[in-house]
Amino acid sequence: MSNVISFEVVENTAVITFNNPPVNALGHAVRSGIVDALDKANNNVNVKAIILIGGGRTFPAGADITEFGGPLLEPGLPEVVNLIENQTLPVIAAIHGTALGGGLEIALGANFRIATKEAKIGLPEVHLGLLPGAGGTQRFPRIAGAKASIELMTSGTPIRASAAHKLGVIDKIANDNLLDSALSYSNTIIQNKLPAVKTSERTDGLQDKKSNKEAIENARNALKSKAGGLHSPFRIVDCIEKALNSSIIEGLKYERDAFIDCLNTPQREGLVHAFFAERKSSKVPEAGRAAPRQLEHLGVIGGGTMGSGITLAALKSGMQVTMVEQDSGSIARGIQNVEKVLDRDISKGRLDLSGKAEIMGRYTPTTDFQNIAEVDMVIEAVFEEMEVKKAVFKKLDNVVRQGAVLASNTSYLDIDEIASATKRPRDVIGLHFFSPANIMKLLEIVIPSNPYDDVVATGFLLAKKMRKVPVRAGNCHGFIGNRILSIYGELAAYLVEDGATPEQVDTAVRNFGYPMGPYQMFDMAGLDIGWANRKAGASSRDPKRRYVSIADRICENGWFGQKTGKGFYEYPEGIRFGVENPDLKQIIETERSKKNIIPKQFSEQEIMRRYMAAMINEAADVVHEGIALRPSDVDVTLLYGYGFPRYRGGPLKYADMYGLEKLAEDIKEFEKEDPIFWKLSPLIEKLIKENKNFDSLN
Ligand code: 3H9
């Protein structure tokens, strides 16, 4: 038998243990191992019942995701679950940790399920563009009915053992020792000859036909607006409906076909890529070479939007935070910013008063810099201007203890120059938080030229504590995300000057899967920021490079987007999304006529062909120059910070799926129109020459 499954007999019970760390994924060796172990149990006359239990930290957390897209290796998981269900001996699943996906389906193949009270069960396949494909869509509804099944499978969110117990999916909550509890349960089953009912023969969930039918109808209606472009939630509902109306054999066949259908979609490929990319991004060389420094107490400089967002993220992760502001008015605003969010959490039932008191007990607002002298890390979150930041770092250098990490929250600025304001530049890193910093998951960790390894490792530890997705970024203007954004933002401006409307660009980008288009985003973020950046960079701009002045003309009117009620769109009071700005047409036409541009028609497809080519080409340069460690880090950045549709995997995964040769042809075609903006990235050329793709560099 393979070593990923172990087998022992305790009194009259065979105990089959999954030993495939870290999450007991149900890869081929595990599946074969279960078949062998069941065989062994059946051949032992002393064995009267079988327990399936996870070794290590969890019951299996699902099929082995790395196998998707490869050949289907026998025995498949559906067959293994059927085999478990068809045992003549009673089978008990003993669950701890997270029984997810195929893991829960294995448990549903058993006749009895016992779980620790901390255990969670779930069918999260939807997050991978899939549906439960080993009987989950057929067995779960037979116990729990349509509504609970739809909720579990279309949200992908696991539920606690107590909730599963209420649904009838878990039969028993274990005492502290799961194996002991399961063995004693097994003895009870053997001695009392408890009926070992197959889940596929249960009908508890099928009784209330009316509410099941309603649940299916409601789900289909809700998904029209909630599915976010995903294919598999609809197929999940189809499968659950089938479970309500068909035999198990028909239902399992239907589920299998639907699963294969989902498996073969580009959405599955994109989502599986995103799953692994997210996990890879925290693996960086520095953290491999050094342990992080101590990180319990954070100093935050600034109580504005970013400073208080960072403070909240740190407080919620259990850290102690000292927030410094320059005067009593500013610190009062900082306190207010922090309390406002906590009070909103209370009003939404996410926090209670004692929880707030506990959090506030770890928060020290002050106007005295000396109060951060002993912290482990300082994050400066003052105005995004080099001289202001350098002045703060100079001051920090004099105040904060040696050994503390000094970090700057910056979205564009040169971190080496900021570090040069101190006598300890190797203790400095950049941390690019995204606003609101207590909500947004992405954290770009910006690496200056020669930091200490443990300083970088501490940055990654901070991300872990705050439950953020960290990405290591090299030091350049805008790092990974904003650097790429500035290029596709420029392209969006070309499209409008050449004939598209901002609405057409936004619609095309939304139909691609983004929650909003670039012009809606610019209006939301505030047009004044970009305007200030453009003015600051005017002297260093290549005069030969195409420059579109439409946004400047808008700003000159004092229209900065949502906050002034007008920008690329107009925002009459009470409206959430912008409506057409009636003055914009004139501005655009004037700018076009200054350059003798005859407006062209752009199809949605053409808009996206150019938009994606610009984004990917810059992303490739970001990898080529070593600003990103690997292509998947760029994907993670754009997925978590810029709204790139997750089911497309990120821009460089999308590029692989689109085809690098086709992409290079597009770029060369555009280069004829504007050879300064369009220059095929050397990395794309290299990959094509070597017959490789971006994924080969991950
Ligand atoms: C399925 O079951 C389909 C069936 O219905 C039908 C089939 C026919 N496979 O997340 P972590 C790796 S679809 C392979 O950092 P945590 C992960 O990459 C599956 N590898 O830990 C990482 O590797 P590394 C349905 C997996 O404690 C390491 O394990 N199930 C798998 O933060 C640790 O992971 C799911 O979608 C896997 N299934 O979270 C569950 N899972 O160390 C997916 C994890 O090299 N998994 N790895 O970076 C999870 O949600 C989380 O991993 C879990 C633990 C909550 C379990």
Tab-separated table of C-alpha atoms in Angstrom, residues 276-577:
chain	number	residue	atom	x	y	z
A	276	PHE	CA	-1.415	28.680	-6.896
A	277	ALA	CA	-0.156	32.152	-7.867
A	278	GLU	CA	-1.560	33.552	-4.634
A	279	ARG	CA	0.233	30.917	-2.587
A	280	LYS	CA	3.503	31.354	-4.456
A	281	SER	CA	3.745	35.113	-4.021
A	282	SER	CA	4.876	34.877	-0.396
A	283	LYS	CA	7.794	32.612	-1.318
A	284	VAL	CA	10.698	35.015	-1.699
A	285	PRO	CA	14.457	34.404	-1.470
A	286	GLU	CA	15.005	36.745	1.482
A	287	ALA	CA	12.441	34.942	3.635
A	288	GLY	CA	14.148	31.668	2.740
A	289	ARG	CA	17.494	33.011	3.971
A	290	ALA	CA	16.461	34.776	7.173
A	291	ALA	CA	13.855	34.631	9.914
A	292	PRO	CA	11.792	37.770	10.415
A	293	ARG	CA	12.532	40.187	13.234
A	294	GLN	CA	10.197	40.549	16.188
A	295	LEU	CA	6.897	42.123	15.137
A	296	GLU	CA	4.392	42.876	17.871
A	297	HIS	CA	4.320	46.637	18.134
A	298	LEU	CA	3.812	48.911	15.150
A	299	GLY	CA	4.295	52.657	14.913
A	300	VAL	CA	2.204	54.389	12.259
A	301	ILE	CA	3.053	57.920	11.172
A	302	GLY	CA	-0.095	59.654	10.019
A	303	GLY	CA	-3.769	59.259	10.871
A	304	GLY	CA	-5.230	60.078	7.458
A	305	THR	CA	-7.011	57.596	5.218
A	306	MET	CA	-3.955	55.391	4.693
A	307	GLY	CA	-2.508	55.731	8.199
A	308	SER	CA	-5.773	54.816	9.879
A	309	GLY	CA	-6.460	51.984	7.409
A	310	ILE	CA	-3.026	50.498	8.182
A	311	THR	CA	-3.621	51.022	11.906
A	312	LEU	CA	-6.930	49.155	11.685
A	313	ALA	CA	-5.397	46.281	9.721
A	314	ALA	CA	-2.666	45.948	12.357
A	315	LEU	CA	-5.049	46.239	15.307
A	316	LYS	CA	-7.335	43.612	13.825
A	317	SER	CA	-4.366	41.286	13.427
A	318	GLY	CA	-3.752	41.515	17.182
A	319	MET	CA	-0.796	43.905	17.092
A	320	GLN	CA	-0.201	46.902	19.291
A	321	VAL	CA	-0.208	50.209	17.390
A	322	THR	CA	1.087	53.635	18.280
A	323	MET	CA	-0.171	56.262	15.848
A	324	VAL	CA	1.692	59.564	15.618
A	325	GLU	CA	0.334	62.780	14.193
A	326	GLN	CA	1.847	66.246	14.184
A	327	ASP	CA	-0.815	68.110	16.180
A	328	SER	CA	-3.853	67.534	18.347
A	329	GLY	CA	-6.361	68.270	15.575
A	330	SER	CA	-4.784	65.727	13.230
A	331	ILE	CA	-4.541	63.003	15.855
A	332	ALA	CA	-8.174	63.622	16.813
A	333	ARG	CA	-9.097	62.990	13.177
A	334	GLY	CA	-6.943	59.845	13.205
A	335	ILE	CA	-8.763	58.518	16.281
A	336	GLN	CA	-12.081	59.339	14.664
A	337	ASN	CA	-11.091	57.480	11.477
A	338	VAL	CA	-10.209	54.375	13.476
A	339	GLU	CA	-13.275	54.476	15.726
A	340	LYS	CA	-15.641	55.091	12.817
A	341	VAL	CA	-14.716	51.748	11.258
A	342	LEU	CA	-14.930	49.872	14.553
A	343	ASP	CA	-18.345	51.425	15.257
A	344	ARG	CA	-19.527	50.406	11.816
A	345	ASP	CA	-18.354	46.866	12.578
A	346	ILE	CA	-20.441	47.001	15.755
A	347	SER	CA	-23.520	48.258	13.911
A	348	LYS	CA	-23.144	45.399	11.423
A	349	GLY	CA	-22.807	42.850	14.229
A	350	ARG	CA	-19.204	41.992	13.327
A	351	LEU	CA	-17.827	43.304	16.636
A	352	ASP	CA	-19.202	43.874	20.126
A	353	LEU	CA	-18.414	46.596	22.655
A	354	SER	CA	-15.964	44.490	24.606
A	355	GLY	CA	-14.210	43.575	21.343
A	356	LYS	CA	-13.885	47.249	20.528
A	357	ALA	CA	-12.563	47.999	24.013
A	358	GLU	CA	-9.968	45.260	23.634
A	359	ILE	CA	-8.845	46.672	20.272
A	360	MET	CA	-8.748	50.258	21.555
A	361	GLY	CA	-6.648	49.009	24.484
A	362	ARG	CA	-3.895	48.138	21.984
A	363	TYR	CA	-4.113	51.506	20.229
A	364	THR	CA	-2.079	54.501	21.411
A	365	PRO	CA	-2.631	57.764	19.541
A	366	THR	CA	-0.033	60.428	20.271
A	367	THR	CA	1.572	63.616	19.006
A	368	ASP	CA	4.906	62.789	20.589
A	369	PHE	CA	7.387	61.024	18.272
A	370	GLN	CA	9.298	59.734	21.316
A	371	ASN	CA	6.404	57.346	21.940
A	372	ILE	CA	7.441	55.232	18.972
A	373	ALA	CA	11.063	54.921	20.122
A	374	GLU	CA	10.665	51.261	21.127
A	375	VAL	CA	8.376	49.875	18.395
A	376	ASP	CA	9.364	46.919	16.178
A	377	MET	CA	8.372	48.508	12.903
A	378	VAL	CA	7.344	51.987	11.809
A	379	ILE	CA	5.137	52.579	8.798
A	380	GLU	CA	5.204	56.113	7.545
A	381	ALA	CA	1.935	57.060	5.833
A	382	VAL	CA	2.279	60.773	5.226
A	383	PHE	CA	1.678	62.787	2.058
A	384	GLU	CA	3.071	61.187	-1.122
A	385	GLU	CA	5.866	63.690	-1.682
A	386	MET	CA	9.551	62.855	-1.605
A	387	GLU	CA	10.740	65.767	0.509
A	388	VAL	CA	7.979	65.273	3.077
A	389	LYS	CA	8.781	61.571	3.362
A	390	LYS	CA	12.528	62.160	3.628
A	391	ALA	CA	12.011	64.650	6.431
A	392	VAL	CA	9.964	62.047	8.335
A	393	PHE	CA	12.609	59.352	7.840
A	394	LYS	CA	15.342	61.659	9.053
A	395	LYS	CA	13.352	62.223	12.192
A	396	LEU	CA	12.620	58.502	12.604
A	397	ASP	CA	16.327	57.746	12.339
A	398	ASN	CA	16.962	59.888	15.410
A	399	VAL	CA	14.064	58.545	17.457
A	400	VAL	CA	13.401	54.870	16.742
A	401	ARG	CA	15.510	52.127	18.326
A	402	GLN	CA	18.174	50.305	16.319
A	403	GLY	CA	16.847	47.040	14.891
A	404	ALA	CA	13.391	48.365	14.122
A	405	VAL	CA	12.186	48.090	10.529
A	406	LEU	CA	11.471	51.458	8.907
A	407	ALA	CA	8.820	51.267	6.216
A	408	SER	CA	7.298	53.791	3.873
A	409	ASN	CA	3.776	53.430	2.568
A	410	THR	CA	4.289	54.745	-0.931
A	411	SER	CA	2.647	54.039	-4.249
A	412	TYR	CA	5.248	55.494	-6.630
A	413	LEU	CA	8.290	56.957	-4.916
A	414	ASP	CA	11.915	55.803	-5.057
A	415	ILE	CA	12.439	53.789	-1.901
A	416	ASP	CA	16.247	54.049	-2.133
A	417	GLU	CA	16.005	57.816	-2.037
A	418	ILE	CA	13.706	57.655	0.980
A	419	ALA	CA	16.100	55.217	2.688
A	420	SER	CA	19.015	57.552	1.986
A	421	ALA	CA	17.528	60.022	4.481
A	422	THR	CA	18.534	57.595	7.271
A	423	LYS	CA	21.840	56.257	8.521
A	424	ARG	CA	20.408	52.738	8.287
A	425	PRO	CA	19.145	52.328	4.705
A	426	ARG	CA	19.364	48.525	4.958
A	427	ASP	CA	16.578	48.575	7.571
A	428	VAL	CA	14.192	50.325	5.174
A	429	ILE	CA	11.495	48.813	2.910
A	430	GLY	CA	8.517	50.121	0.984
A	431	LEU	CA	5.010	48.908	1.703
A	432	HIS	CA	2.427	49.822	-0.882
A	433	PHE	CA	-0.957	49.382	0.769
A	434	PHE	CA	-4.116	49.786	-1.280
A	435	SER	CA	-6.964	51.930	-0.096
A	436	PRO	CA	-8.885	51.191	2.102
A	437	ALA	CA	-5.871	49.522	3.693
A	438	ASN	CA	-7.962	47.625	6.234
A	439	ILE	CA	-9.959	45.965	3.435
A	440	MET	CA	-7.820	45.588	0.324
A	441	LYS	CA	-5.883	42.319	0.292
A	442	LEU	CA	-2.873	43.330	-1.774
A	443	LEU	CA	0.383	44.525	-0.237
A	444	GLU	CA	3.305	45.306	-2.530
A	445	ILE	CA	6.513	44.899	-0.549
A	446	VAL	CA	9.037	47.146	-2.237
A	447	ILE	CA	12.669	46.136	-2.022
A	448	PRO	CA	15.376	48.809	-2.089
A	449	SER	CA	18.809	48.027	-3.512
A	450	ASN	CA	20.359	46.269	-0.535
A	451	PRO	CA	18.060	45.599	2.410
A	452	TYR	CA	18.818	43.095	5.172
A	453	ASP	CA	17.100	39.784	4.432
A	454	ASP	CA	15.361	39.791	7.789
A	455	VAL	CA	13.914	43.228	7.066
A	456	VAL	CA	12.252	41.874	3.927
A	457	ALA	CA	11.156	38.744	5.821
A	458	THR	CA	9.552	41.015	8.438
A	459	GLY	CA	7.584	42.767	5.688
A	460	PHE	CA	6.204	39.392	4.625
A	461	LEU	CA	5.442	38.510	8.239
A	462	LEU	CA	3.439	41.729	8.525
A	463	ALA	CA	1.417	40.719	5.463
A	464	LYS	CA	0.774	37.295	6.969
A	465	LYS	CA	-0.374	38.762	10.261
A	466	MET	CA	-2.666	41.181	8.441
A	467	ARG	CA	-3.914	38.344	6.169
A	468	LYS	CA	-2.846	40.231	3.109
A	469	VAL	CA	-1.573	38.810	-0.142
A	470	PRO	CA	2.015	40.061	-0.389
A	471	VAL	CA	3.899	40.607	-3.623
A	472	ARG	CA	7.610	41.347	-3.755
A	473	ALA	CA	8.233	44.339	-5.999
A	474	GLY	CA	11.468	45.900	-7.180
A	475	ASN	CA	12.064	49.611	-6.900
A	476	CYS	CA	10.859	51.562	-9.926
A	477	HIS	CA	8.325	54.318	-10.515
A	478	GLY	CA	4.954	52.781	-9.586
A	479	PHE	CA	6.490	49.386	-8.707
A	480	ILE	CA	4.508	46.542	-10.314
A	481	GLY	CA	0.869	47.616	-10.225
A	482	ASN	CA	0.907	51.368	-10.748
A	483	ARG	CA	3.632	51.114	-13.355
A	484	ILE	CA	1.475	48.788	-15.466
A	485	LEU	CA	-1.654	50.838	-14.742
A	486	SER	CA	0.010	53.981	-16.009
A	487	ILE	CA	0.617	52.287	-19.372
A	488	TYR	CA	-2.851	50.859	-19.920
A	489	GLY	CA	-4.260	54.147	-18.588
A	490	GLU	CA	-2.277	55.905	-21.315
A	491	LEU	CA	-3.640	53.458	-23.873
A	492	ALA	CA	-7.182	54.158	-22.662
A	493	ALA	CA	-6.511	57.855	-23.319
A	494	TYR	CA	-5.305	57.079	-26.865
A	495	LEU	CA	-8.467	55.091	-27.521
A	496	VAL	CA	-10.651	58.051	-26.558
A	497	GLU	CA	-8.608	60.575	-28.483
A	498	ASP	CA	-8.728	58.274	-31.506
A	499	GLY	CA	-12.500	57.912	-31.499
A	500	ALA	CA	-13.905	55.766	-28.670
A	501	THR	CA	-15.929	57.305	-25.855
A	502	PRO	CA	-14.978	56.725	-22.212
A	503	GLU	CA	-18.268	54.802	-21.882
A	504	GLN	CA	-17.293	52.505	-24.751
A	505	VAL	CA	-13.906	51.799	-23.184
A	506	ASP	CA	-15.450	51.202	-19.758
A	507	THR	CA	-18.149	48.937	-21.174
A	508	ALA	CA	-15.619	46.844	-23.063
A	509	VAL	CA	-13.446	46.494	-19.968
A	510	ARG	CA	-16.449	45.595	-17.791
A	511	ASN	CA	-17.639	43.031	-20.310
A	512	PHE	CA	-14.154	41.534	-20.162
A	513	GLY	CA	-14.878	40.912	-16.472
A	514	TYR	CA	-13.614	43.947	-14.551
A	515	PRO	CA	-15.995	45.395	-11.946
A	516	MET	CA	-15.455	48.833	-13.480
A	517	GLY	CA	-13.726	50.428	-16.415
A	518	PRO	CA	-10.639	52.677	-16.227
A	519	TYR	CA	-12.553	55.945	-16.571
A	520	GLN	CA	-14.922	55.008	-13.775
A	521	MET	CA	-11.881	54.093	-11.716
A	522	PHE	CA	-10.072	57.365	-12.454
A	523	ASP	CA	-13.184	59.305	-11.417
A	524	MET	CA	-13.442	57.277	-8.237
A	525	ALA	CA	-9.780	57.665	-7.285
A	526	GLY	CA	-9.780	61.414	-8.025
A	527	LEU	CA	-8.383	62.965	-11.208
A	528	ASP	CA	-6.310	65.514	-9.308
A	529	ILE	CA	-3.746	62.883	-8.260
A	530	GLY	CA	-2.893	61.899	-11.829
A	531	TRP	CA	-2.909	65.554	-12.859
A	532	ALA	CA	-0.385	66.444	-10.142
A	533	ASN	CA	1.783	63.483	-11.219
A	534	ARG	CA	1.674	64.541	-14.845
A	535	LYS	CA	2.604	68.101	-13.982
A	536	ALA	CA	5.466	66.896	-11.782
A	537	GLY	CA	6.741	64.616	-14.563
A	538	ALA	CA	6.265	67.141	-17.386
A	539	SER	CA	9.902	68.195	-17.583
A	540	SER	CA	11.201	64.634	-17.842
A	541	ARG	CA	8.588	63.468	-20.376
A	542	ASP	CA	9.880	62.382	-23.769
A	543	PRO	CA	8.645	65.187	-26.028
A	544	LYS	CA	8.279	62.699	-28.886
A	545	ARG	CA	5.919	60.496	-26.873
A	546	ARG	CA	2.229	60.944	-27.605
A	547	TYR	CA	0.502	62.940	-24.893
A	548	VAL	CA	-3.264	63.184	-24.494
A	549	SER	CA	-4.445	66.349	-22.735
A	550	ILE	CA	-8.141	65.474	-22.295
A	551	ALA	CA	-7.773	64.641	-18.592
A	552	ASP	CA	-5.830	67.874	-18.014
A	553	ARG	CA	-8.590	69.926	-19.660
A	554	ILE	CA	-11.141	68.231	-17.402
A	555	CYS	CA	-9.076	69.005	-14.300
A	556	GLU	CA	-8.569	72.625	-15.355
A	557	ASN	CA	-12.322	73.027	-14.865
A	558	GLY	CA	-11.980	71.874	-11.266
A	559	TRP	CA	-13.627	68.555	-12.173
A	560	PHE	CA	-11.772	65.863	-10.248
A	561	GLY	CA	-14.262	62.994	-10.572
A	562	GLN	CA	-16.739	61.706	-8.007
A	563	LYS	CA	-15.578	63.980	-5.204
A	564	THR	CA	-16.436	67.124	-7.207
A	565	GLY	CA	-19.542	65.621	-8.844
A	566	LYS	CA	-17.977	65.737	-12.287
A	567	GLY	CA	-15.088	64.164	-14.147
A	568	PHE	CA	-15.190	61.833	-17.122
A	569	TYR	CA	-18.769	61.277	-15.961
A	570	GLU	CA	-21.237	63.429	-14.094
A	571	TYR	CA	-22.493	62.426	-10.648
A	572	PRO	CA	-25.803	64.105	-9.857
A	573	GLU	CA	-26.638	63.827	-6.163
A	574	GLY	CA	-27.841	60.409	-5.056
A	575	ILE	CA	-26.416	58.600	-8.059
A	576	ARG	CA	-23.909	55.805	-7.561
A	577	PHE	CA	-22.605	55.318	-11.060
